[in-house]
PDB file of C-alpha atoms and ligand atoms in Angstrom:
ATOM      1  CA  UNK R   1      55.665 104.911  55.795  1.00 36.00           C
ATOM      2  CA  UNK R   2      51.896 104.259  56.071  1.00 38.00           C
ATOM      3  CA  UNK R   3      51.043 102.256  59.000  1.00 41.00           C
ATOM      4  CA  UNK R   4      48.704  99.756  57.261  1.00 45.00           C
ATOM      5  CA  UNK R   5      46.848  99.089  53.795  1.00 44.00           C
ATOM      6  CA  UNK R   6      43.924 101.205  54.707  1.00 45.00           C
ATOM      7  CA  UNK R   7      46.374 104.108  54.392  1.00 52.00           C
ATOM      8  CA  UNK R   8      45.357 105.666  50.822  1.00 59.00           C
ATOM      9  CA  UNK R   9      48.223 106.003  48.082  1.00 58.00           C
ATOM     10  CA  UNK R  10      48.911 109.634  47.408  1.00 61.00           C
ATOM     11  CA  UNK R  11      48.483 110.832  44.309  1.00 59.00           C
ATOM     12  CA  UNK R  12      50.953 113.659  43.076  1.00 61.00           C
ATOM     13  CA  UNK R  13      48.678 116.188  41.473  1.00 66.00           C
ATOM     14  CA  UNK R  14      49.291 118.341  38.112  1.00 65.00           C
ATOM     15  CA  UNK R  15      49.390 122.149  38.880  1.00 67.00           C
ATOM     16  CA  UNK R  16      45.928 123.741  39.285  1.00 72.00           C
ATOM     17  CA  UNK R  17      46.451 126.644  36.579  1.00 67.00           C
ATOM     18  CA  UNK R  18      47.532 123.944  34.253  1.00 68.00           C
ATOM     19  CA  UNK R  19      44.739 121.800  34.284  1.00 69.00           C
ATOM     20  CA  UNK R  20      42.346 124.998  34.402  1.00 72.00           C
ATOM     21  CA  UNK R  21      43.700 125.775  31.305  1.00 69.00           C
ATOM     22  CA  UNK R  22      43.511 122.784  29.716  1.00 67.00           C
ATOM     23  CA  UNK R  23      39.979 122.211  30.825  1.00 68.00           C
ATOM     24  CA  UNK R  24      39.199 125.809  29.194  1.00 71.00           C
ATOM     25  CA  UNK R  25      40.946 125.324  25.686  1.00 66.00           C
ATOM     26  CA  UNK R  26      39.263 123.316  22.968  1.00 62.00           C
ATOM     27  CA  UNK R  27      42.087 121.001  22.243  1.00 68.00           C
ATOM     28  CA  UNK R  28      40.589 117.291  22.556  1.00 75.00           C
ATOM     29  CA  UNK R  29      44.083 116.107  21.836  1.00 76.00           C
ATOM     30  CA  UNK R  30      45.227 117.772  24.823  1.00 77.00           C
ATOM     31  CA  UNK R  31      42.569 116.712  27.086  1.00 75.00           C
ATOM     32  CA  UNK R  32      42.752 113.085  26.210  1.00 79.00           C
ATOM     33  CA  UNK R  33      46.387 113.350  26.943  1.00 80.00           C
ATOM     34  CA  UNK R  34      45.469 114.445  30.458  1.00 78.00           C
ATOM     35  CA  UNK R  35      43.098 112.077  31.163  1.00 81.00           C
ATOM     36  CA  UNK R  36      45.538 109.521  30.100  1.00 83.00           C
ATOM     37  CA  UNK R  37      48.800 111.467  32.820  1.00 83.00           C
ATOM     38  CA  UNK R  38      46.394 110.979  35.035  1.00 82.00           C
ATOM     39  CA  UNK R  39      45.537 107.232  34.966  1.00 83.00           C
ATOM     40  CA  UNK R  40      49.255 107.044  34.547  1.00 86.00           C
ATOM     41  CA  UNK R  41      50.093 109.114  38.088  1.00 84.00           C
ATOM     42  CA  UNK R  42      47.485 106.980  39.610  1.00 82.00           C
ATOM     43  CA  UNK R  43      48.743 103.579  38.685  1.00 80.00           C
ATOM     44  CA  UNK R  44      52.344 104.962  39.603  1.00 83.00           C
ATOM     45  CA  UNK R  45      51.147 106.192  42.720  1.00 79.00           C
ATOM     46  CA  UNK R  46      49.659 102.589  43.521  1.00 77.00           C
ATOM     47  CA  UNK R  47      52.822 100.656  42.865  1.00 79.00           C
ATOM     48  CA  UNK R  48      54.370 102.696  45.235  1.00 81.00           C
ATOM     49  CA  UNK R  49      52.291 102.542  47.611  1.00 78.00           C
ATOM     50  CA  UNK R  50      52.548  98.720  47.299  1.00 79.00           C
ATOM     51  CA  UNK R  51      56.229  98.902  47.738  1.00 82.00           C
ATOM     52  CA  UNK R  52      56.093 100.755  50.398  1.00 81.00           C
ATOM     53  CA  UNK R  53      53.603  97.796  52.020  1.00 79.00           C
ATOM     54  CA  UNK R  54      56.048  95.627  50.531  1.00 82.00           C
ATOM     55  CA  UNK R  55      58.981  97.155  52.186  1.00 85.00           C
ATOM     56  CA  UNK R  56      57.115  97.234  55.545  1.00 79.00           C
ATOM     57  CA  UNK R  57      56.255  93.654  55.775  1.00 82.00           C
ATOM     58  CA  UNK R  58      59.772  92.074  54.680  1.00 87.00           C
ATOM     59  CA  UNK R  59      61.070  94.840  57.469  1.00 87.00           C
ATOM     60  CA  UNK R  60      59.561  93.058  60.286  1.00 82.00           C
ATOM     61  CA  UNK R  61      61.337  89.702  60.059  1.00 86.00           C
ATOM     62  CA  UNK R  62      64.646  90.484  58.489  1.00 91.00           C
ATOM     63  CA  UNK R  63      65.091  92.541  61.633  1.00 90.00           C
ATOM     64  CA  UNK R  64      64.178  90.012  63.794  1.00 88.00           C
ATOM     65  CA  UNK R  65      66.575  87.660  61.636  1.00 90.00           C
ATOM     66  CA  UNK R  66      69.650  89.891  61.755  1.00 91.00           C
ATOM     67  CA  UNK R  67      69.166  90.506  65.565  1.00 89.00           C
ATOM     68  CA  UNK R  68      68.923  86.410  66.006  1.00 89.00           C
ATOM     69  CA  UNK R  69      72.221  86.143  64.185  1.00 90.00           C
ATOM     70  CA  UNK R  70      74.455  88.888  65.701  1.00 88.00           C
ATOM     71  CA  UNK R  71      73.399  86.851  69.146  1.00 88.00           C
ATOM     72  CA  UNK R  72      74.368  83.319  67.420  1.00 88.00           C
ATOM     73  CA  UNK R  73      77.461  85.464  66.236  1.00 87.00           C
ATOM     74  CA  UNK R  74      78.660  87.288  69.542  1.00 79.00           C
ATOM     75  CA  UNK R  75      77.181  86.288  72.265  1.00 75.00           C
ATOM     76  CA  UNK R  76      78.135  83.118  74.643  1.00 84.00           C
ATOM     77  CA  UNK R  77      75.519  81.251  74.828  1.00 85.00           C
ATOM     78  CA  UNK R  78      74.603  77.627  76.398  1.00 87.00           C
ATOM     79  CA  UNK R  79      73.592  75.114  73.395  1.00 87.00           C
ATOM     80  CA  UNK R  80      70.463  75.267  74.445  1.00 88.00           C
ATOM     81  CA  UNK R  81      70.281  79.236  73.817  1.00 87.00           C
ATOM     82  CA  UNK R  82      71.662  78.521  70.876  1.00 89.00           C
ATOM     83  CA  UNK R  83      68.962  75.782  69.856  1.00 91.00           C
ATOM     84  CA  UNK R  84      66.484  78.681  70.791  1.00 89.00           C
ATOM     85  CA  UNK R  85      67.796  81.629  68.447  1.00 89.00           C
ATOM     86  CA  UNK R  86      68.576  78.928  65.388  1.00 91.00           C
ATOM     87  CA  UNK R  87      64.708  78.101  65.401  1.00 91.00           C
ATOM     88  CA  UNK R  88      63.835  81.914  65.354  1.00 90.00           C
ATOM     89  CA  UNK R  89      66.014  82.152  62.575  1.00 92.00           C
ATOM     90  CA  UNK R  90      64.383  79.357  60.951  1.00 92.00           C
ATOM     91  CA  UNK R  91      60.621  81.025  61.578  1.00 89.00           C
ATOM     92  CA  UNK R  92      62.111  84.253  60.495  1.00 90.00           C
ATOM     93  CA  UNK R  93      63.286  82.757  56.841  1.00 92.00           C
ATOM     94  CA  UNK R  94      59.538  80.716  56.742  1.00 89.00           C
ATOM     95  CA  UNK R  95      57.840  83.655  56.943  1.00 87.00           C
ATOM     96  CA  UNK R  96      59.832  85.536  54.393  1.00 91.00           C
ATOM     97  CA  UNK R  97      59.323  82.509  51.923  1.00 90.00           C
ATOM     98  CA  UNK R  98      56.026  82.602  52.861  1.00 87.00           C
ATOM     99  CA  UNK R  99      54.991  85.767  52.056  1.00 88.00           C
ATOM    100  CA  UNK R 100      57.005  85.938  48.992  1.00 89.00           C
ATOM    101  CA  UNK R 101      55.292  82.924  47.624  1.00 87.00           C
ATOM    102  CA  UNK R 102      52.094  84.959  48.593  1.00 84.00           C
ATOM    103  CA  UNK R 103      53.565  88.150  46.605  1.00 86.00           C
ATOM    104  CA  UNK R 104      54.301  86.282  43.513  1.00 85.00           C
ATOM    105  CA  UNK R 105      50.781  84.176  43.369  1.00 83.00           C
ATOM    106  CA  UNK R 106      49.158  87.489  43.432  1.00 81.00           C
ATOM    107  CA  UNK R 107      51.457  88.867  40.861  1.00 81.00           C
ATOM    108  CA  UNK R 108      50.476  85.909  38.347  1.00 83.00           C
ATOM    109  CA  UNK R 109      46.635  86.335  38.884  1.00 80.00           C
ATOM    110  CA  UNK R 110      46.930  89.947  38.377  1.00 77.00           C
ATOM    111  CA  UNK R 111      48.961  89.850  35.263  1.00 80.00           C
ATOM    112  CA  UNK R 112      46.904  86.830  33.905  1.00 78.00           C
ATOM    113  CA  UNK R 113      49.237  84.118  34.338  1.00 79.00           C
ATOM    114  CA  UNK R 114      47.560  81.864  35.984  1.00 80.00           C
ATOM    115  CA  UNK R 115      45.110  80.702  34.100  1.00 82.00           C
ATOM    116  CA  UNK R 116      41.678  79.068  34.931  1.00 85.00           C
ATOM    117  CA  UNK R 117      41.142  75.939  34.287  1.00 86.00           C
ATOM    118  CA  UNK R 118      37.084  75.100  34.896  1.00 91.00           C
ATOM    119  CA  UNK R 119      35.509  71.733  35.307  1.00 94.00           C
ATOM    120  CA  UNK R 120      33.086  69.855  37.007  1.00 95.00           C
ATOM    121  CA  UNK R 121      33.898  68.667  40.596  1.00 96.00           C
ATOM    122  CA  UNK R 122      32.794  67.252  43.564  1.00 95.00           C
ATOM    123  CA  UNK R 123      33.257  69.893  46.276  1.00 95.00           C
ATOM    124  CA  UNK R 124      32.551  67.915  49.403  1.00 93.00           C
ATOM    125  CA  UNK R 125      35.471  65.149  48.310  1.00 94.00           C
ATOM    126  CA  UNK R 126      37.720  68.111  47.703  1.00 95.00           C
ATOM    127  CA  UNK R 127      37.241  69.601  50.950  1.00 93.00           C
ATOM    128  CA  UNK R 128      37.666  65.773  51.930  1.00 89.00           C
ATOM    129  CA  UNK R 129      40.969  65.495  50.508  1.00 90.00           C
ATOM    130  CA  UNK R 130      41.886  69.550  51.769  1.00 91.00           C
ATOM    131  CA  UNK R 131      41.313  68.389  55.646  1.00 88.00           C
ATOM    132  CA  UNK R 132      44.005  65.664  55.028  1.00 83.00           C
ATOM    133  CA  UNK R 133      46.456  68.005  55.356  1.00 81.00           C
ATOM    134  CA  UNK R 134      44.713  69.635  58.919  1.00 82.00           C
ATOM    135  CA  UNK R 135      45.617  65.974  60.688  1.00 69.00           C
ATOM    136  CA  UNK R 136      45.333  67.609  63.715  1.00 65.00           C
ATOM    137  CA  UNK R 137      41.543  69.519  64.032  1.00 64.00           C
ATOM    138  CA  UNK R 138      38.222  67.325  63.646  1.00 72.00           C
ATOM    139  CA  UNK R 139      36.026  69.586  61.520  1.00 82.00           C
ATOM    140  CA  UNK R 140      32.088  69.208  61.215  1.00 87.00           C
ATOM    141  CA  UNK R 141      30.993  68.555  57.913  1.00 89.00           C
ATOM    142  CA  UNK R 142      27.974  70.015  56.806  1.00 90.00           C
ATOM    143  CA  UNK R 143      27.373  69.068  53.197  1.00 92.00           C
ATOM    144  CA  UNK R 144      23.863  69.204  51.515  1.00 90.00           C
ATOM    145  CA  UNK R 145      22.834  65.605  50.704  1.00 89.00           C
ATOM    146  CA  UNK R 146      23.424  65.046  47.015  1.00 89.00           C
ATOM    147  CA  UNK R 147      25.120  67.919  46.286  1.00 93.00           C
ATOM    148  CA  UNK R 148      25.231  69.144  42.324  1.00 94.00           C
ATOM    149  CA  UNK R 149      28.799  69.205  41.370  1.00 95.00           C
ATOM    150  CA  UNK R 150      30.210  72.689  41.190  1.00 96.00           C
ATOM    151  CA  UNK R 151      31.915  74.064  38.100  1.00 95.00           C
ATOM    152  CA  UNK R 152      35.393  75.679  38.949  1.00 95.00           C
ATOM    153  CA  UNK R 153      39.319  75.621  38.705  1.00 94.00           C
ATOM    154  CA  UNK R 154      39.569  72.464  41.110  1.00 94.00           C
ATOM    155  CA  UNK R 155      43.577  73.236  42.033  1.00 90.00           C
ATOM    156  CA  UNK R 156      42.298  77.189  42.752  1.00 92.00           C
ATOM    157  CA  UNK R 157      39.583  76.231  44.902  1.00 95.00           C
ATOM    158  CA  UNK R 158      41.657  73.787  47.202  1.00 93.00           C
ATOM    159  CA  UNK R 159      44.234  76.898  47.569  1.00 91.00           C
ATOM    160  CA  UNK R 160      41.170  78.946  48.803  1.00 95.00           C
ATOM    161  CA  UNK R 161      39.921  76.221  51.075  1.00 95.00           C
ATOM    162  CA  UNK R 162      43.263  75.851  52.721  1.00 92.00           C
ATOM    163  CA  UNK R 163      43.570  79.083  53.152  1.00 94.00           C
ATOM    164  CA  UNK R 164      40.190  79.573  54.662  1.00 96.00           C
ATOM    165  CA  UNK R 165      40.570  77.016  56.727  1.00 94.00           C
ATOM    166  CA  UNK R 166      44.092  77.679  58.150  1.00 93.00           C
ATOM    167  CA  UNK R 167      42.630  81.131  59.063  1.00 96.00           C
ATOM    168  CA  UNK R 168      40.057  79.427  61.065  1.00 96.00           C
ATOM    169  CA  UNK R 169      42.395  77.110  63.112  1.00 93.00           C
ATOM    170  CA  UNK R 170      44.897  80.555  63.251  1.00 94.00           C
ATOM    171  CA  UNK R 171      42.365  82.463  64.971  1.00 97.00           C
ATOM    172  CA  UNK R 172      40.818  80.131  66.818  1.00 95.00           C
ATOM    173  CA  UNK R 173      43.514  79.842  69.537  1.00 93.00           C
ATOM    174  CA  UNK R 174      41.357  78.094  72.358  1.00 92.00           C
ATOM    175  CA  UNK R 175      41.227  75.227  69.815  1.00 87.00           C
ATOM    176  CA  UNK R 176      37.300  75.211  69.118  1.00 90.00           C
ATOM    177  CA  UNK R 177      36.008  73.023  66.439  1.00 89.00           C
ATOM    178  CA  UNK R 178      35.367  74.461  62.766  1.00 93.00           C
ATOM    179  CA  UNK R 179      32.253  73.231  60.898  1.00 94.00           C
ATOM    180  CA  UNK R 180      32.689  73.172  56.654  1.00 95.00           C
ATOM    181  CA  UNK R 181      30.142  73.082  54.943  1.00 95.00           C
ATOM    182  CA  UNK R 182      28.036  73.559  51.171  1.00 95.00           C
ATOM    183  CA  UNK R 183      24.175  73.725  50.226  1.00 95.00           C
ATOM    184  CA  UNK R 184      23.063  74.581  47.293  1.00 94.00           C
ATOM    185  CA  UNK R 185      21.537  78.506  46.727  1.00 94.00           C
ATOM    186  CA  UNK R 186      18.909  79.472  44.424  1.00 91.00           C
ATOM    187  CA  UNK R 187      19.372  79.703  41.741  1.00 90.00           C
ATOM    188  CA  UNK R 188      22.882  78.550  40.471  1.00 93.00           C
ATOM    189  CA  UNK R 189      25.090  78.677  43.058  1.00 96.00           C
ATOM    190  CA  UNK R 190      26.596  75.943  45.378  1.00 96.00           C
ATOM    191  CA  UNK R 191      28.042  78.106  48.728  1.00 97.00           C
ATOM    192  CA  UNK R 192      30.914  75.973  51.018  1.00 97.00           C
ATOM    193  CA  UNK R 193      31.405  77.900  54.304  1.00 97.00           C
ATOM    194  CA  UNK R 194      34.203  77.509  56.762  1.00 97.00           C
ATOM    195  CA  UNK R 195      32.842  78.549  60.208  1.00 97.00           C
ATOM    196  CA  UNK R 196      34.424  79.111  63.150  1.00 96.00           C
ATOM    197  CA  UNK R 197      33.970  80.174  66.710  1.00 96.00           C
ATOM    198  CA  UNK R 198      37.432  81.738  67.431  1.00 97.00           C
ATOM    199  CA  UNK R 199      38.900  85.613  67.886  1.00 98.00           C
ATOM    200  CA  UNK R 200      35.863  86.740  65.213  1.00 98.00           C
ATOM    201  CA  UNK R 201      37.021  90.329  63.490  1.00 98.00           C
ATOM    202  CA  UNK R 202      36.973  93.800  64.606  1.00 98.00           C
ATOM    203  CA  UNK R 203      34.365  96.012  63.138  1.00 98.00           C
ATOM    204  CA  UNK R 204      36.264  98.531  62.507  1.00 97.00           C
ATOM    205  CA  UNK R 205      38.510  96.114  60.374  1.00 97.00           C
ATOM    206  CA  UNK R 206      35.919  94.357  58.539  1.00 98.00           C
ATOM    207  CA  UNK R 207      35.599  96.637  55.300  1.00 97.00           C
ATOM    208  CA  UNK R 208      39.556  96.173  54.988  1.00 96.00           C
ATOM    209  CA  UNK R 209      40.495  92.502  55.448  1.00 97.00           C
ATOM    210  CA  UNK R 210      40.563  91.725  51.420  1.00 96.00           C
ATOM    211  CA  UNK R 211      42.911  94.557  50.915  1.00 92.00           C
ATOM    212  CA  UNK R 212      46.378  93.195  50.583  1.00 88.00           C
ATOM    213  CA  UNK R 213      48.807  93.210  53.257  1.00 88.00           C
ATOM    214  CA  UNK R 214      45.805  94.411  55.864  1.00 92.00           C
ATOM    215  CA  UNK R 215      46.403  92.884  58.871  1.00 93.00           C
ATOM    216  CA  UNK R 216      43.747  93.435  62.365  1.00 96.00           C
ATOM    217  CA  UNK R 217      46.013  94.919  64.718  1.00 94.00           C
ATOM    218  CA  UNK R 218      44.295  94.092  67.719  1.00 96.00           C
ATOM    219  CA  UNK R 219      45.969  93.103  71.003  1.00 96.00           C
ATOM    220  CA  UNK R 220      44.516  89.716  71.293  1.00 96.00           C
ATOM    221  CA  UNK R 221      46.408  88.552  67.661  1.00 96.00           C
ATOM    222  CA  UNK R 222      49.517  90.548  68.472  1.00 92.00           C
ATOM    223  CA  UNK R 223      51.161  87.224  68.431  1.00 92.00           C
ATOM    224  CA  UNK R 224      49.691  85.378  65.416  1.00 94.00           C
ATOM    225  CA  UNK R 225      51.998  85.671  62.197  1.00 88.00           C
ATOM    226  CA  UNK R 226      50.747  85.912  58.567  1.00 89.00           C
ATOM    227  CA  UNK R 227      51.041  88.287  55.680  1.00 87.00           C
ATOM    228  CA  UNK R 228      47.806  90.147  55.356  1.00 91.00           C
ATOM    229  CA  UNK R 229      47.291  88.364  51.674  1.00 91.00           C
ATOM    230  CA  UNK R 230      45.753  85.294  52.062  1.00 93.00           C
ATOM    231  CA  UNK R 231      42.183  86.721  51.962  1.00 96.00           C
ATOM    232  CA  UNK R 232      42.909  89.394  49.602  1.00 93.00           C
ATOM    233  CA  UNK R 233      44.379  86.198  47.057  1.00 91.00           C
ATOM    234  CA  UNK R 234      41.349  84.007  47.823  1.00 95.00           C
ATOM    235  CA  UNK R 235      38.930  87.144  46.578  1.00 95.00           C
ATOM    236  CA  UNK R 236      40.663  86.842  43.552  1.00 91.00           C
ATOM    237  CA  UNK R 237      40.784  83.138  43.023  1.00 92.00           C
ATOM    238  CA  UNK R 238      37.269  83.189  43.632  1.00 96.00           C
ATOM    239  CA  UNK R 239      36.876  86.276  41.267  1.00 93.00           C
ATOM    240  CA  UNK R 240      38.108  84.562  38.501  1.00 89.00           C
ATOM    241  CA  UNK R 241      36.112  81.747  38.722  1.00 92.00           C
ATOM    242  CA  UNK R 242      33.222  83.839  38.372  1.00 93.00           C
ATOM    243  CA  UNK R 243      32.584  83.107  41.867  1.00 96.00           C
ATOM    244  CA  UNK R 244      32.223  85.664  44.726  1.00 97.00           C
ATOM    245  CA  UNK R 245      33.577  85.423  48.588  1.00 98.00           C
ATOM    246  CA  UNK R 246      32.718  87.014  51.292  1.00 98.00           C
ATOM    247  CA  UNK R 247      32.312  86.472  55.318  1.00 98.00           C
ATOM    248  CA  UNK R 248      29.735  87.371  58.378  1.00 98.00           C
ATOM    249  CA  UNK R 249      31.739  87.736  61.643  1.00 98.00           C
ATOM    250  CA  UNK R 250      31.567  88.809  65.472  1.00 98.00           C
ATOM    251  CA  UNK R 251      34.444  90.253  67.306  1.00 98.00           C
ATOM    252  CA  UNK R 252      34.457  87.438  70.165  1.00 97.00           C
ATOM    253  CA  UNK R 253      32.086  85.230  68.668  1.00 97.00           C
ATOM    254  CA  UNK R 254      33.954  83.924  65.362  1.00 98.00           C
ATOM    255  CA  UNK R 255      33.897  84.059  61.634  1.00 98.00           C
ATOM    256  CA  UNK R 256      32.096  82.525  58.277  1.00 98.00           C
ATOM    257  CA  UNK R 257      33.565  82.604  55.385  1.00 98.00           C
ATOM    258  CA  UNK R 258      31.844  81.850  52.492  1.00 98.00           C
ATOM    259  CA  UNK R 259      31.914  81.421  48.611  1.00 98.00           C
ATOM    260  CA  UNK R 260      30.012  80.356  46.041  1.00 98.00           C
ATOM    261  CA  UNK R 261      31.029  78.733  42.626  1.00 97.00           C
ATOM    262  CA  UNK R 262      28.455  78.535  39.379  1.00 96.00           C
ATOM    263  CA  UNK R 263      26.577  75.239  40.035  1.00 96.00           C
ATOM    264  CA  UNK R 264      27.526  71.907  36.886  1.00 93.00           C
ATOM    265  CA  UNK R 265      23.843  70.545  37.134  1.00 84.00           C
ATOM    266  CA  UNK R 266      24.885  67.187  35.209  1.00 80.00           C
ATOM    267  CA  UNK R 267      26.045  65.226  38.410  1.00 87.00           C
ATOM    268  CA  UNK R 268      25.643  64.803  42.460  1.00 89.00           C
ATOM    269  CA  UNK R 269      28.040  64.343  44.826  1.00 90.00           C
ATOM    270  CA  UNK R 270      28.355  60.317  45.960  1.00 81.00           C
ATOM    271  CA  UNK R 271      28.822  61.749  49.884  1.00 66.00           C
TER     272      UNK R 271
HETATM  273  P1  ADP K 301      47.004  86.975  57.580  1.00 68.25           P
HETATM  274  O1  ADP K 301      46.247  85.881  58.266  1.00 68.25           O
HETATM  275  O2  ADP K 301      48.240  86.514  56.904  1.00 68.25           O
HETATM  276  O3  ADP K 301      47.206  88.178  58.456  1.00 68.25           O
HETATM  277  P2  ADP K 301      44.726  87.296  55.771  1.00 68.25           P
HETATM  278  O4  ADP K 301      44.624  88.100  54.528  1.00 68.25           O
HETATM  279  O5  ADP K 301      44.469  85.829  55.658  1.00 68.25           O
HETATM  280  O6  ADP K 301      46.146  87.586  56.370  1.00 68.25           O
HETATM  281  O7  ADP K 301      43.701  87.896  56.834  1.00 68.25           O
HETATM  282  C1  ADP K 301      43.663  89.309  57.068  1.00 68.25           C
HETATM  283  C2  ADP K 301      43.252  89.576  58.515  1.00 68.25           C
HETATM  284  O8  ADP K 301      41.916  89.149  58.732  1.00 68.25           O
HETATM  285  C3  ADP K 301      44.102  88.796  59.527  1.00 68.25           C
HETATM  286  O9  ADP K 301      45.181  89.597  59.966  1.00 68.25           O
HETATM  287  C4  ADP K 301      43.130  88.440  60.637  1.00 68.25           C
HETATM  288  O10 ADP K 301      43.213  89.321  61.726  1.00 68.25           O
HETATM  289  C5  ADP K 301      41.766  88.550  59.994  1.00 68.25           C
HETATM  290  N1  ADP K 301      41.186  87.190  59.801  1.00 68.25           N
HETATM  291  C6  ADP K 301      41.214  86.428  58.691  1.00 68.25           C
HETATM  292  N2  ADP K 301      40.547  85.275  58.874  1.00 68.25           N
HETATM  293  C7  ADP K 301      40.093  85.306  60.142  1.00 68.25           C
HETATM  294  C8  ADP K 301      39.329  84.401  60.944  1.00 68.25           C
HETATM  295  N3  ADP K 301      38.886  83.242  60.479  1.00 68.25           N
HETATM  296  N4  ADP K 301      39.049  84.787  62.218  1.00 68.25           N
HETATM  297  C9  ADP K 301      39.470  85.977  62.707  1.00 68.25           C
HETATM  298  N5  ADP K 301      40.194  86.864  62.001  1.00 68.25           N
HETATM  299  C10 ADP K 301      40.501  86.541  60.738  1.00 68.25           C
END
């Protein structure tokens, strides 16, 4: 079982003296037909690998789930106890709807299905209307005085903005402010950032965070939950906007995440 998504999927290979001889003969036929088993054995080999990723990360809380309920089942415990192990369970069953919501809005961008819809909007209102739903943080704003609308799937970019931002209030566990922001860039772009000044990433980890199902494995997030496909879905949300995403960040110091969206020139932000 491969220990994280870094791990490459391996690829079962045809036997050498086969494809030497193939490579020698003349038959195009034959050679397309190898070219094509081996795009095949390579998307094969992929799926499995994402199975086994799969596999690993519904593991982790069914486990915890079935231990919770052979205690609710056999053991004697005060109602208190009990109180304790139901609301594990309850975590447990979050994060397993959680994460399969995350599988299948991955599986409809990938297979097309969820289309993009593009039109002008106001970004700074949207991020406006996102923050209603983070009651509990007071984030900076940092928006660009008359700000040229941007032109984008509105519902898409809110899911990338919550997600972005629930990262930053994740892994900022000392509670530090976040600052969201956009400013126009030279020469069609409007970038929105979501900054923050919490756990920062790794290095080591930073070429892998968009892969899905990556997780940082470092000791001072051994206790933060998630599914390692939040970033990897907002790369492709942004994607297919014609957008692009990507971040700056400091183990110890904090993140920014950034993306930018094709600039609609027509109207400004009222902000
Ligand atoms: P999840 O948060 O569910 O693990 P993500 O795909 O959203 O998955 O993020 C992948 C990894 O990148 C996380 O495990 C986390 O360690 C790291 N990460 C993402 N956003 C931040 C952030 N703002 N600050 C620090 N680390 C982050």
């Amino acid at each position: 079982m491969p220990s994280n998504a870094s791990d490459e999927p391996i690829l079962p290979r045809l036997p050498e003296a086969l494809v030497e001889n193939i490579e020698a003969g003349q038959d195009s036929e034959l050679k397309a037909a190898l070219l094509e088993n081996v795009a095949l054995r390579e998307q094969i080999a992929n799926q499995t690998h994402l199975l086994q990723l799969m596999t690993h990360q519904f593991a982790t809380p069914l486990t915890s789930l079935s231990g919770s309920l052979v205690m609710l089942e056999e053991a004697a415990l005060s109602a208190e106890q009990s109180k304790e192990f139901l609301e594990f369970v309850h975590q447990d069953v979050s994060r397993l709807r959680e994460l399969l919501q995350d599988i299948q809005s991955l599986q409809n961008l990938e297979t097309g299905k969820l289309e993009t819809q593009p039109q002008p909007f106001c970004i700074a209102s949207l991020v406006e209307e996102v923050m209603q739903g983070f009651a509990i943080h007071m984030p900076v704003y940092e928006f660009e005085p008359a700000i040229p609308y941007v032109n984008g799937d509105r519902w898409q970019t809110a899911q990338v903005l919550v997600n972005l931002i629930s990262n930053a209030i994740k892994y900022s566990p000392d509670g530090n402010p976040i600052e969201i922001g956009a400013a126009r860039v030279p020469p069609d772009w409007i970038e929105v950032w979501v900054r923050d000044y919490g756990l920062g990433i790794p290095e080591a980890d930073q070429p892998h965070v968009f892969e899905r199902f990556y997780r940082v494995k470092h000791r001072d997030r051994q206790h933060i939950h998630g599914t390692g496909l939040g970033l990897s879905l907002c790369k492709h949300l942004i994607e297919n906007q014609g957008g692009m995403l990507d971040f700056e960040s400091k183990h110890g110091e904090g993140s920014r995440f950034f993306f930018r969206l094709p600039v609609w020139d027509e109207v400004v932000c009222d902000t």
